[in-house]
Tab-separated table of C-alpha atoms and ligand atoms in Angstrom:
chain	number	residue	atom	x	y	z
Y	1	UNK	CA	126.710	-141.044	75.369
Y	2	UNK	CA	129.129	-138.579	74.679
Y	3	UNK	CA	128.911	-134.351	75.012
Y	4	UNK	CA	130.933	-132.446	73.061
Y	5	UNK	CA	131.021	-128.929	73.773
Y	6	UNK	CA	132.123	-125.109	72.651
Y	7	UNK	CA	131.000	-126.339	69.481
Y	8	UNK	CA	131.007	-123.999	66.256
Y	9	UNK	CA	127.430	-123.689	63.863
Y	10	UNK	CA	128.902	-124.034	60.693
Y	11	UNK	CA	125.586	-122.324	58.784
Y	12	UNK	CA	125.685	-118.671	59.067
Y	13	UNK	CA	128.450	-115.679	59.674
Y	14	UNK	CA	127.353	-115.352	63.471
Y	15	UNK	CA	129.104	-118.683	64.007
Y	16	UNK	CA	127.927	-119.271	67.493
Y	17	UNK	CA	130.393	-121.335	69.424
Y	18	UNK	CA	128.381	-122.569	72.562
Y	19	UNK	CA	126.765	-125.065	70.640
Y	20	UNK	CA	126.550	-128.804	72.511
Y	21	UNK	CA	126.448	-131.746	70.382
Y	22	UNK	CA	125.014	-135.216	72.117
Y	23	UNK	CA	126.006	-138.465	70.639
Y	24	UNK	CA	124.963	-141.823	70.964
Y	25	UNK	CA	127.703	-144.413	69.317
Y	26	UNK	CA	128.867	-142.075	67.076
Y	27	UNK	CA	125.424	-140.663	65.740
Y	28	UNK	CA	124.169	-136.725	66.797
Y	29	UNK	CA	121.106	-137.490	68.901
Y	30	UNK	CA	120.706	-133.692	70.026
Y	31	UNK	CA	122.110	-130.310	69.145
Y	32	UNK	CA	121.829	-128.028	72.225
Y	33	UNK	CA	122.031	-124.203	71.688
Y	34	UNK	CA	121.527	-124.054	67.978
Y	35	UNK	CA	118.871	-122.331	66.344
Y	36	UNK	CA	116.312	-124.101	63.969
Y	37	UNK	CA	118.848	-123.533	60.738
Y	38	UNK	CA	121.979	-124.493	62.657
Y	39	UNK	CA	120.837	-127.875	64.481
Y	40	UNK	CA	119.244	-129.127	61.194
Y	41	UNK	CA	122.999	-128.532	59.461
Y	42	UNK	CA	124.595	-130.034	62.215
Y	43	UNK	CA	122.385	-133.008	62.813
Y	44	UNK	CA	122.709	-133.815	59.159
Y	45	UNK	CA	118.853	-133.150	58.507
Y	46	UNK	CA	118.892	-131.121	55.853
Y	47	UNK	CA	117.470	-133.882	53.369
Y	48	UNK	CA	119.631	-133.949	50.273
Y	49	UNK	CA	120.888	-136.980	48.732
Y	50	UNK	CA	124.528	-137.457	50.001
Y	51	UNK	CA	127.354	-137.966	47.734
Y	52	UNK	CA	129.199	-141.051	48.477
Y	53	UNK	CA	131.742	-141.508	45.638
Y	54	UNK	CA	133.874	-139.149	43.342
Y	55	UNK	CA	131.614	-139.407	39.832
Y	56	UNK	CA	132.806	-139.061	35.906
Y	57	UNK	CA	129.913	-137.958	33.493
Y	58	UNK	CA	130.583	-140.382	30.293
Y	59	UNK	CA	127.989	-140.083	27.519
Y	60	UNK	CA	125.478	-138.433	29.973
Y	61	UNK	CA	125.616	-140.892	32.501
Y	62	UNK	CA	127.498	-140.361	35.829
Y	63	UNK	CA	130.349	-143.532	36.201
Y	64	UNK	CA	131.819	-144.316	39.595
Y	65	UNK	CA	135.567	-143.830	40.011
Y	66	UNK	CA	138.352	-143.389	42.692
Y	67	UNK	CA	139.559	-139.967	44.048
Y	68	UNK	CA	142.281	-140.398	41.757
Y	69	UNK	CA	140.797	-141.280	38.483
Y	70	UNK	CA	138.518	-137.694	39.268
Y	71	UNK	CA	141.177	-135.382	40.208
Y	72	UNK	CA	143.070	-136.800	36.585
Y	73	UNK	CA	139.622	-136.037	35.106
Y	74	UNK	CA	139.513	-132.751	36.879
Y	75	UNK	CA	143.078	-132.078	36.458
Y	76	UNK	CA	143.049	-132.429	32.496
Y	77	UNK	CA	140.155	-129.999	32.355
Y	78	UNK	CA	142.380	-127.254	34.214
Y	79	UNK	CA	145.089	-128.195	31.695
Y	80	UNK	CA	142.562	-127.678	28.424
Y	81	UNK	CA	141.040	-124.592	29.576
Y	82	UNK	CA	142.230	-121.596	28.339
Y	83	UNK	CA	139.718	-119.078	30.824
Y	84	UNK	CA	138.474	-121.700	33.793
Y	85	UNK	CA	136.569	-119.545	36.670
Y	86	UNK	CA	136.890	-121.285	40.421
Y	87	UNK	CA	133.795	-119.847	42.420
Y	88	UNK	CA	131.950	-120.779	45.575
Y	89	UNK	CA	133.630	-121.118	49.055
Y	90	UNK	CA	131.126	-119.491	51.311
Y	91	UNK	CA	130.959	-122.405	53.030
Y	92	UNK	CA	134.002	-124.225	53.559
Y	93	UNK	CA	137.087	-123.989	55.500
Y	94	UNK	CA	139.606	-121.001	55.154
Y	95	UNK	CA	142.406	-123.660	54.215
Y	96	UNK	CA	140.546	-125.031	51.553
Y	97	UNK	CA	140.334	-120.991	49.943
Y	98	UNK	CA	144.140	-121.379	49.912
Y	99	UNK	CA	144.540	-124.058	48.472
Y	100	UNK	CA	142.189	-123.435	45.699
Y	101	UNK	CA	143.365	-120.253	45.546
Y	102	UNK	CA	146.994	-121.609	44.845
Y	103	UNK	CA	145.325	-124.350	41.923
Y	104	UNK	CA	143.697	-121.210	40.561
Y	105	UNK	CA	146.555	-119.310	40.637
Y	106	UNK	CA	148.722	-122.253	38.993
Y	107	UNK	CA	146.041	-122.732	36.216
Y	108	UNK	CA	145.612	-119.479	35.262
Y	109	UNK	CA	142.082	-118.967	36.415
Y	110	UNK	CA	139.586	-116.102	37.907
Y	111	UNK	CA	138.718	-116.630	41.230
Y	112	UNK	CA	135.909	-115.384	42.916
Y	113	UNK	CA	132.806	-115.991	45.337
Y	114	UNK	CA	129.857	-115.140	46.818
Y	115	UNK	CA	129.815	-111.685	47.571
Y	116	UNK	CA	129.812	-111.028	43.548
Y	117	UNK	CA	126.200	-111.892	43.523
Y	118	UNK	CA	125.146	-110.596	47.361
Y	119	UNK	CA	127.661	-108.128	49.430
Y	120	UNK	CA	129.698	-107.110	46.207
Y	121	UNK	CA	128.798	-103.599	46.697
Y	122	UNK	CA	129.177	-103.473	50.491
Y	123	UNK	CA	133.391	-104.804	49.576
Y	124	UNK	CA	133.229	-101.495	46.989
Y	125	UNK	CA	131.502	-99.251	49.216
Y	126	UNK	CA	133.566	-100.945	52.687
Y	127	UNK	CA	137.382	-100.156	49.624
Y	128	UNK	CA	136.267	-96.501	49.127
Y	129	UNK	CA	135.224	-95.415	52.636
Y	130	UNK	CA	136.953	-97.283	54.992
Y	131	UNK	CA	135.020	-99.211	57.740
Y	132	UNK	CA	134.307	-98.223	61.196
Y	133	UNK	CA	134.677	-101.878	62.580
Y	134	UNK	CA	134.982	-104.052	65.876
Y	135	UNK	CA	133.978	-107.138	67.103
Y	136	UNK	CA	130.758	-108.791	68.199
Y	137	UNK	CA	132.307	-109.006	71.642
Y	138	UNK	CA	132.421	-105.784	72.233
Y	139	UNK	CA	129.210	-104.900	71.101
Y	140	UNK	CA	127.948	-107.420	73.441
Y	141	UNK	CA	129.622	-105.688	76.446
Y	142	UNK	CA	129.567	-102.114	75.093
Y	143	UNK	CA	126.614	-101.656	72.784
Y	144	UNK	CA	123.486	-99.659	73.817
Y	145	UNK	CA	122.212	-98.471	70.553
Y	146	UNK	CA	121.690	-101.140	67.847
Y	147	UNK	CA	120.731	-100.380	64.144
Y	148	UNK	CA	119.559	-102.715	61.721
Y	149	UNK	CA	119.547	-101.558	58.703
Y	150	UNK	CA	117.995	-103.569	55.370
Y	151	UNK	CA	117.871	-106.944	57.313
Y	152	UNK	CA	116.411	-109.150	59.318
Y	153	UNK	CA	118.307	-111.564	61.551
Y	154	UNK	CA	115.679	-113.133	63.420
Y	155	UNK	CA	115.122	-114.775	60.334
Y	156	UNK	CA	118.739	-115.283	58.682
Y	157	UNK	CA	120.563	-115.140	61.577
Y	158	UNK	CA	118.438	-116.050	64.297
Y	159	UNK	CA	120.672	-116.065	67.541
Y	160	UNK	CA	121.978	-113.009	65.979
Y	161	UNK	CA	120.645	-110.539	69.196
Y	162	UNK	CA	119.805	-112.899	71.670
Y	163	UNK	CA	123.962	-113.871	71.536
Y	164	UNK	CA	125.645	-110.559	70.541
Y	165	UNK	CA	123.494	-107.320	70.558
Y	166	UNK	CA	119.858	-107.049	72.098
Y	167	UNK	CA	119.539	-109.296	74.955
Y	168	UNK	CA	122.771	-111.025	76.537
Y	169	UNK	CA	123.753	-109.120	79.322
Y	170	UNK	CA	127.656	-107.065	78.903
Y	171	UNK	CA	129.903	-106.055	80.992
Y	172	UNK	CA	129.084	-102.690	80.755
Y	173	UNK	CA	125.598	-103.722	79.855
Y	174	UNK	CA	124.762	-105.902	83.131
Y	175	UNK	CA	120.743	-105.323	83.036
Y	176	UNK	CA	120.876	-106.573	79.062
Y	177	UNK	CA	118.287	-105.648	76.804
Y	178	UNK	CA	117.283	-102.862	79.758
Y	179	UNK	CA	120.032	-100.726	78.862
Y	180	UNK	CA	119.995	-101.142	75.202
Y	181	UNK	CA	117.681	-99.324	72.382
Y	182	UNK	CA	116.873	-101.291	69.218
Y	183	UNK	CA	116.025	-99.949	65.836
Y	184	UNK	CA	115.095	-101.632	62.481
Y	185	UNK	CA	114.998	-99.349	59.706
Y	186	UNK	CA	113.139	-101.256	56.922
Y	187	UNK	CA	110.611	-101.533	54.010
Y	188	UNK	CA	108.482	-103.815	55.806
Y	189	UNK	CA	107.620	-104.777	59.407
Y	190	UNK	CA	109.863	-108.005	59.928
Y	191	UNK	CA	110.183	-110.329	62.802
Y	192	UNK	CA	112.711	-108.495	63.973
Y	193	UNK	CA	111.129	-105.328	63.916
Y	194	UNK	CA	108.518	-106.695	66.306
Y	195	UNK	CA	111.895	-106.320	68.708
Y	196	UNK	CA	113.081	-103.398	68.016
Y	197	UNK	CA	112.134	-99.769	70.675
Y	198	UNK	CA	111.462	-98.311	67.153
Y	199	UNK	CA	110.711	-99.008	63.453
Y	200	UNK	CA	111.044	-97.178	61.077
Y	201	UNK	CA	109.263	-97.963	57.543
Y	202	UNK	CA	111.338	-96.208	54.735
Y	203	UNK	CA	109.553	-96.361	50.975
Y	204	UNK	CA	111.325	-99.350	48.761
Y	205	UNK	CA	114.419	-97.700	47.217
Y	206	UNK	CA	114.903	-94.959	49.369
Y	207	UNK	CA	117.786	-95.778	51.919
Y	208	UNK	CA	120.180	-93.520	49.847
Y	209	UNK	CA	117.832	-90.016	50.787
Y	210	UNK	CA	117.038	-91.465	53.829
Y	211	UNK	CA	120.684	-91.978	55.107
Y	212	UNK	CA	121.662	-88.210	53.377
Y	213	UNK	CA	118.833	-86.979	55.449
Y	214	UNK	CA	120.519	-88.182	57.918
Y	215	UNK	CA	124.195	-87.018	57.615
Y	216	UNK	CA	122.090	-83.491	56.887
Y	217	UNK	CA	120.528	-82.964	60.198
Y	218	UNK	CA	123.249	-84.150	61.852
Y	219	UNK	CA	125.895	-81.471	60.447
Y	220	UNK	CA	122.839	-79.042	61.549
Y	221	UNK	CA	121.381	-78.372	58.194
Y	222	UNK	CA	117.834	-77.115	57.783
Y	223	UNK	CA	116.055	-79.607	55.506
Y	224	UNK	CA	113.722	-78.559	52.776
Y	225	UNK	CA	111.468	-81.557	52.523
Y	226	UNK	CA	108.804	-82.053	54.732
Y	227	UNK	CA	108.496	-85.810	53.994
Y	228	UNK	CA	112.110	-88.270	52.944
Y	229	UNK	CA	111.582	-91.310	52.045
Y	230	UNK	CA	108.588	-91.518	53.014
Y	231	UNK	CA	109.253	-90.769	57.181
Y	232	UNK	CA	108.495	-86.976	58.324
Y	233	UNK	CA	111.521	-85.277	58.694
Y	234	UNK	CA	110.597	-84.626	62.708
Y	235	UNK	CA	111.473	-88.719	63.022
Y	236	UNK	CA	114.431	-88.287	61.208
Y	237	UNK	CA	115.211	-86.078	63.691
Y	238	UNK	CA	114.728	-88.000	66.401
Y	239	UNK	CA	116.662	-90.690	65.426
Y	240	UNK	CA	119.609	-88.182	64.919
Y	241	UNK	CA	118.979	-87.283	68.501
Y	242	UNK	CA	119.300	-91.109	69.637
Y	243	UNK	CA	122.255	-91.594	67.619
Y	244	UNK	CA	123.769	-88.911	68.436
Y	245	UNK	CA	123.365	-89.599	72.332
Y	246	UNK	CA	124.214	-93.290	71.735
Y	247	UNK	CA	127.471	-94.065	73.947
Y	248	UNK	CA	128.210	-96.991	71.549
Y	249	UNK	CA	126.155	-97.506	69.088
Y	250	UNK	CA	126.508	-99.631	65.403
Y	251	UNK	CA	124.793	-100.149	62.566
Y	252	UNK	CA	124.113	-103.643	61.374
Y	253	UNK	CA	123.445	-103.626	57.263
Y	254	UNK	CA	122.218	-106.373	55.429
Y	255	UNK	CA	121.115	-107.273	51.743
Y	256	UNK	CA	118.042	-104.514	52.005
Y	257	UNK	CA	120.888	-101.890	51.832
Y	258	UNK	CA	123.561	-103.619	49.321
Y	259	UNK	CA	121.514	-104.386	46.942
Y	260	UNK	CA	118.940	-102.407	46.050
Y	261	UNK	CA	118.924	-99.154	44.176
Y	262	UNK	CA	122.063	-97.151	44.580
Y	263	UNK	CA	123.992	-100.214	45.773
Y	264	UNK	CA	127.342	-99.508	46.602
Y	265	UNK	CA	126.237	-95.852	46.676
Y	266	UNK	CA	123.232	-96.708	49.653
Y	267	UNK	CA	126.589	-98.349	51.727
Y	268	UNK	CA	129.054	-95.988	51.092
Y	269	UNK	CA	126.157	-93.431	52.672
Y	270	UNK	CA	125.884	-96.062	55.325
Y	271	UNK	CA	129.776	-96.200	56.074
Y	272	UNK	CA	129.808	-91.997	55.761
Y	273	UNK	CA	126.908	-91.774	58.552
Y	274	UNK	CA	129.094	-93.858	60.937
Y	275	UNK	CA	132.123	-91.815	60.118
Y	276	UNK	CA	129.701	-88.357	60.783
Y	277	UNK	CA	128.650	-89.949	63.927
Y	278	UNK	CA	131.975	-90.750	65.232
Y	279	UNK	CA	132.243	-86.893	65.751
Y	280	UNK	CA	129.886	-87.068	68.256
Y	281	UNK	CA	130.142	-90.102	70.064
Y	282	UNK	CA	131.331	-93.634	69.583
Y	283	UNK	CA	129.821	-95.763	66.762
Y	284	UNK	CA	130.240	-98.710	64.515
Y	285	UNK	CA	128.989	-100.630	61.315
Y	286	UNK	CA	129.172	-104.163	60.059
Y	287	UNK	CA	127.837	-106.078	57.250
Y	288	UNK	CA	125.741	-109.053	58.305
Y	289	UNK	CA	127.143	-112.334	56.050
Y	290	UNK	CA	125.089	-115.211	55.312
Y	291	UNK	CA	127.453	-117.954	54.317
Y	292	UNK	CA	129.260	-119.300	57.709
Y	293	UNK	CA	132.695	-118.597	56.140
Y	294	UNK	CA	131.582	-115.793	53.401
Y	295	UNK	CA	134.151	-113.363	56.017
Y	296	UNK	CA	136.859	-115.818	55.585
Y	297	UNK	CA	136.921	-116.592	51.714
Y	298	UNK	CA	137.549	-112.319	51.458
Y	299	UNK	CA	140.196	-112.332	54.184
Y	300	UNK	CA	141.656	-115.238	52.437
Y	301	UNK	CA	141.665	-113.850	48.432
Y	302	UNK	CA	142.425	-110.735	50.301
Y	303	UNK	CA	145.498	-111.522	51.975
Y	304	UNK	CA	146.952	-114.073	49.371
Y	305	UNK	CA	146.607	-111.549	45.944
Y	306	UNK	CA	145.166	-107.821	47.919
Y	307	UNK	CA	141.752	-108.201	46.114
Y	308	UNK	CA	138.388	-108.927	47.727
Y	309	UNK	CA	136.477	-110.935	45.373
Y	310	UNK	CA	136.316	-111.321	41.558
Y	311	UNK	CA	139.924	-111.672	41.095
Y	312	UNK	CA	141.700	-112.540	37.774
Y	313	UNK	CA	144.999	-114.700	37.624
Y	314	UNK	CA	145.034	-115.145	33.967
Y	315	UNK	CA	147.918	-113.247	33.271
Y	316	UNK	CA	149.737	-114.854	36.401
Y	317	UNK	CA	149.653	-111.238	38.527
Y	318	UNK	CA	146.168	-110.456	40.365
Y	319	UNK	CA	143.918	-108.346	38.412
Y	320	UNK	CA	140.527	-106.532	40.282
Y	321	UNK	CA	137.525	-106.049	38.387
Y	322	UNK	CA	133.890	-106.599	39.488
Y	323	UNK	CA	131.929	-105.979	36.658
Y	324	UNK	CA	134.746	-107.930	34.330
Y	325	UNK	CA	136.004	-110.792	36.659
Y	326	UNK	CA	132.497	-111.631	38.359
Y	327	UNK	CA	131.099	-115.171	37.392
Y	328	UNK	CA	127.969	-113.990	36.703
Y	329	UNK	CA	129.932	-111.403	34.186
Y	330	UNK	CA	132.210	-114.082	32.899
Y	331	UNK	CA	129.752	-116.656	32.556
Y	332	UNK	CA	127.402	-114.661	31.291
Y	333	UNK	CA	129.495	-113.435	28.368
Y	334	UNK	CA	129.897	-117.019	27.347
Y	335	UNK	CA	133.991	-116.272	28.340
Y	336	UNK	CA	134.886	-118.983	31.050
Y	337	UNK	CA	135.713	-122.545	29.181
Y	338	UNK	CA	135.738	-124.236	32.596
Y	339	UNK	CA	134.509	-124.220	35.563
Y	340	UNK	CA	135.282	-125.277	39.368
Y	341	UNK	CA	132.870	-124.927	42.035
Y	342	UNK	CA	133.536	-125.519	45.646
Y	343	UNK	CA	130.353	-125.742	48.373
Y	344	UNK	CA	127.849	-123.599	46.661
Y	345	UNK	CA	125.394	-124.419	43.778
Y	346	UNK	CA	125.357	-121.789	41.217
Y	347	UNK	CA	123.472	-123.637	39.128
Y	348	UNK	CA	120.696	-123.753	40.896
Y	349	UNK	CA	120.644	-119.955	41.948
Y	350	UNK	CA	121.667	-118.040	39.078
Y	351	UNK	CA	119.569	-115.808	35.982
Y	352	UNK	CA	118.993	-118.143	33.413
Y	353	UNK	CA	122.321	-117.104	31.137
Y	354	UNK	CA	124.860	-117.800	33.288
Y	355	UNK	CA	122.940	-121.406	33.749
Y	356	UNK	CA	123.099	-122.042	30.196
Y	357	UNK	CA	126.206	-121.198	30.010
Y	358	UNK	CA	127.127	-123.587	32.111
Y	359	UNK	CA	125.760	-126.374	30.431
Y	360	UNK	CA	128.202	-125.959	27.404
Y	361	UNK	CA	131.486	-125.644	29.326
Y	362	UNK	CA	133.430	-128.424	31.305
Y	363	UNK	CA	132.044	-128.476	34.979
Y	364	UNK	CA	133.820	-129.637	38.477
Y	365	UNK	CA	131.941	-129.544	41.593
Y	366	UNK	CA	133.022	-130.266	44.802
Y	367	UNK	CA	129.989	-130.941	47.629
Y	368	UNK	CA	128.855	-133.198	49.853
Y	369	UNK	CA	124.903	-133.344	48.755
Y	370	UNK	CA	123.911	-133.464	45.131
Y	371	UNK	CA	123.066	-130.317	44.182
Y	372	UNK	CA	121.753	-128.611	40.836
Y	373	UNK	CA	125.029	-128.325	40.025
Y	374	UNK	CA	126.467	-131.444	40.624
Y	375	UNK	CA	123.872	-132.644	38.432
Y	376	UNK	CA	125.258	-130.744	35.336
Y	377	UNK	CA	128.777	-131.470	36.645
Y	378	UNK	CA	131.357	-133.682	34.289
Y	379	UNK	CA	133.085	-134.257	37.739
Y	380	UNK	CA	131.969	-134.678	40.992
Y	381	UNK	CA	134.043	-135.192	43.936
Y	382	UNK	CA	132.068	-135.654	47.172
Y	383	UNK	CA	133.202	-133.853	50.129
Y	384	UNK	CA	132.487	-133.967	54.315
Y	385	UNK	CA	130.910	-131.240	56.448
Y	386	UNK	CA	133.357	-128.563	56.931
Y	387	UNK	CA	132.529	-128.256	61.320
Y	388	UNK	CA	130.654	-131.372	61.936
Y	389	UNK	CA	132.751	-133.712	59.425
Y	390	UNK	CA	135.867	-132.476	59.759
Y	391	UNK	CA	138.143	-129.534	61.098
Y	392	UNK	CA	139.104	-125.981	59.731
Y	393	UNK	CA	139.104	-122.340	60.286
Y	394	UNK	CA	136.273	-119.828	59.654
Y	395	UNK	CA	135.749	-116.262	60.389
Y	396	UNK	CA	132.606	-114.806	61.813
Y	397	UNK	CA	130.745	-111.829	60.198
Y	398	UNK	CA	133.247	-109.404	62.360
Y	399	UNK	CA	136.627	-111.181	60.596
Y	400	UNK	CA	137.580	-112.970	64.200
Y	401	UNK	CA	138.435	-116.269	62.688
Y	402	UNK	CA	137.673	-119.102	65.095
Y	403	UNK	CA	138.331	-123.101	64.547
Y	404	UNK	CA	135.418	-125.469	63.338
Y	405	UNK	CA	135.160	-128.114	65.035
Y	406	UNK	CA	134.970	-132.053	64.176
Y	407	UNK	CA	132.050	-133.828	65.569
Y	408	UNK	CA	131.476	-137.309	64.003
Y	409	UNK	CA	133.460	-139.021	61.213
Y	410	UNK	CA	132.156	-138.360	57.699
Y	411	UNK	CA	130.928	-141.067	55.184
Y	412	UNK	CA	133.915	-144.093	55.233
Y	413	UNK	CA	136.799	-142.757	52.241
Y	414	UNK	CA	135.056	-139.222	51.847
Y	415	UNK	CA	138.425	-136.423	52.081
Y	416	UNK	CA	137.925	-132.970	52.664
Y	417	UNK	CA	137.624	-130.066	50.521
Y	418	UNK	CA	140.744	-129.308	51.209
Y	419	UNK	CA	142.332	-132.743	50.673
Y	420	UNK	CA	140.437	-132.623	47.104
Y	421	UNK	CA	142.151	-129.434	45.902
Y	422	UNK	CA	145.038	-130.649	47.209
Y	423	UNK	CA	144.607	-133.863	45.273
Y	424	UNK	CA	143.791	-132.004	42.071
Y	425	UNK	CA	146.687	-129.526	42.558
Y	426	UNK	CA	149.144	-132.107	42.427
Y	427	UNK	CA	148.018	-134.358	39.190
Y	428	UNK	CA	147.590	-130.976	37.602
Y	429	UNK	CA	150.922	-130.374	38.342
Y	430	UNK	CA	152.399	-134.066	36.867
Y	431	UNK	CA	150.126	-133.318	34.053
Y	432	UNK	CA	151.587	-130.320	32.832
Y	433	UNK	CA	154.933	-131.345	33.429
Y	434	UNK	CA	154.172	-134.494	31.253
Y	435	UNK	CA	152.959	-131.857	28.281
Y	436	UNK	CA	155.450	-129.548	28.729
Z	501	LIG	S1	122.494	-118.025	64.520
Z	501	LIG	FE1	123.650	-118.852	62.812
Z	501	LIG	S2	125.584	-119.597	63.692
Z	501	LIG	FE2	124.107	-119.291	65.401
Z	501	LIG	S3	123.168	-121.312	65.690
Z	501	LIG	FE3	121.831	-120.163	64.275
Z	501	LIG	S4	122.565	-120.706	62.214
Z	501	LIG	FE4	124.147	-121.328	63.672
């Protein structure tokens, strides 16, 4: 039997790093620490069919070939397309978003992930206000006013408070959840708001008054509703007071906020409250990611070209454009001739036009179950478990990167993601020298 310890979740952007994993001859008998969603990932229970050798789709039918023989495959794709899109990466390592960043790059393509069809509009709102950020550490130690605002992390991130903001005790929180006020501002009554000192229910659409409302009362104007949103105006109040008398307080947003009406509009509000509020005392805001490594793909694009997400390299300089560069917009307009997808299944999660668009164009998917996508794929290169299969870096939903760990080997001859791309990268390069 063997313990291995200080183990990262690889599921989603709290990234937990206390996790214990048992083993018995080299198979996971237990997960200790994990929630539910992140013991099934790391166990290797999450019942798809794995993919055990790189595929080539010939006449409809899927032929078994080496790493080699794919990545030529994959490669001559690149080579023939004349508007290829790379998209996925929310979960897998941060060296594997270099290095398809740098095959992108090299082949002319757009590159861009998941936050084009989830936290797009918090990156917009986050690039025209300016975020009031720090880390999950010190909101564990510091924190006595949490906010959540439009989500709902006992269900997506379910160690979410019991690790970082409601319950563990701080340094400067020693009595934990004692010393700490909890409130869930949402259009229904979740699981977390059965936590939470107060809920409050705000009508479906209406985070954008609501937060004004907000900003109002607290620069001391007299509001001429009686009603916002659907909450009395006295509550609103109140939870200006709170706020307001908050040593360090922050404002967790999720999906609820992004992505309804007045997207990028509801989280610049957000981001504006926290700035009002920092007049007053100390307080911050963060987005809460999904993907495990969602936070690292942006610092990653971000830090390579100085764009977020949706980035073109067409025209071999980095060119920003949401509504244009998106893969939803690009696949949708029947423009990309090729695509590359990296640990996520599009396929299987997109509006019906950007899936039949994908059916007519060239398709190379990278993942270690068979997805949707890999289905439809003319290439399939299987992959290991980015923190249970193999090694890498991810960042948690506060950008503090921190290194995945490897846990058991991976399927016998299966490379990483990274060792794929890198694979592809370089027969793409002895191809084009060959044509040029
Ligand atoms: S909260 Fe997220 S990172 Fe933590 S154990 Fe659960 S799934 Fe994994």
């Amino acid at each position: 039997m063997k313990v291995i310890k200080d183990v990262v979740c690889p599921f989603c952007g709290s990234l937990c790093d206390d996790i214990e994993v048992v083993l018995d001859k080299g198979k996971i008998i237990e997960v200790k620490n994990a929630c539910q969603l992140g013991a099934v990932k790391i166990a290797g229970n999450e019942g798809g069919k794995r993919l055990l050798s790189p595929l080539i789709k010939i006449d409809g039918k899927f032929i078994p070939v080496s790493y080699d023989e794919a990545a030529v495959k994959a490669a001559e794709i690149l080579l023939e397309a004349e508007f290829p899109i790379f998209y996925g990466f929310g979960s897998t390592e941060a060296e594997a978003h270099k290095e398809s960043i740098i095959l992108a790059e090299e082949a002319g393509a757009i590159w861009d992930h998941c936050p084009s069809v989830c936290h797009g509009p918090s990156v917009m709102g986050i690039q025209e206000i300016g975020l009031a950020g720090c880390t999950l550490g010190e909101i564990r130690n510091r924190s006595d006013l949490i906010i959540y605002l439009g989500c709902n992390p006992m269900e997506a991130h379910p160690r979410h408070m019991s690790r970082y903001t409601t319950f563990p005790r701080g340094y400067f929180r020693e009595k934990g959840f004692q010393e700490r006020t909890v409130v869930v501002i949402d259009i229904r009554f979740t699981e977390t708001a059965k936590l939470a000192n107060h809920f409050i229910q705000i009508e479906p659409d209406g985070d954008f008054e609501f937060i004004s409302a907000l900003r109002a009362i607290l620069r001391g104007r007299e509001l001429r509703e009686k009603v916002i949103s659907g909450i009395p105006v006295e509550k609103i109040q109140q939870l200006a007071e709170i706020m307001k008398n908050a040593k360090h307080g922050v404002i967790f947003f999720g999906l609820g906020l992004a992505t309804t009406k007045g997207k990028y509009r509801n989280v610049d509000a957000a981001l504006s409250l926290v700035r009002d509020l920092n007049e007053h005392t100390k307080f911050y805001v963060m987005p809460l990611r999904g993907h495990y490594n969602v936070t690292g793909a942006q610092n990653v694009i971000t830090w390579i070209t100085g764009y977020p997400f949706a980035v073109s390299l067409t025209r071999g300089f980095p060119q920003y454009n949401p509504g244009e560069f998106s893969m939803a917009s690009v696949l949708s307009q029947k423009e990309a001739d090729a695509a590359f997808i990296v640990a996520s299944d599009p396929v299987g999660n997109s509006p019906r036009k950007v899936m039949n668009h994908f059916a007519q164009i060239p398709v190379i998917a990278l993942d270690p179950y068979e997805t949707p996508t890999t289905r439809l794929a003319d290439v399939v290169f299987p992959v290991t478990i980015s923190g249970v299969e193999s090694e890498g870096t991810a960042y948690r939903m506060d950008s503090v990167p921190l290194r995945l760990r490897k846990v058991k080997p991976g399927p016998k001859g299966i490379l990483t993601d990274q060792q794929v791309l890198n694979k592809i990268h370089k027969k793409y390069i002895q191809l084009k020298k060959k044509k040029n």
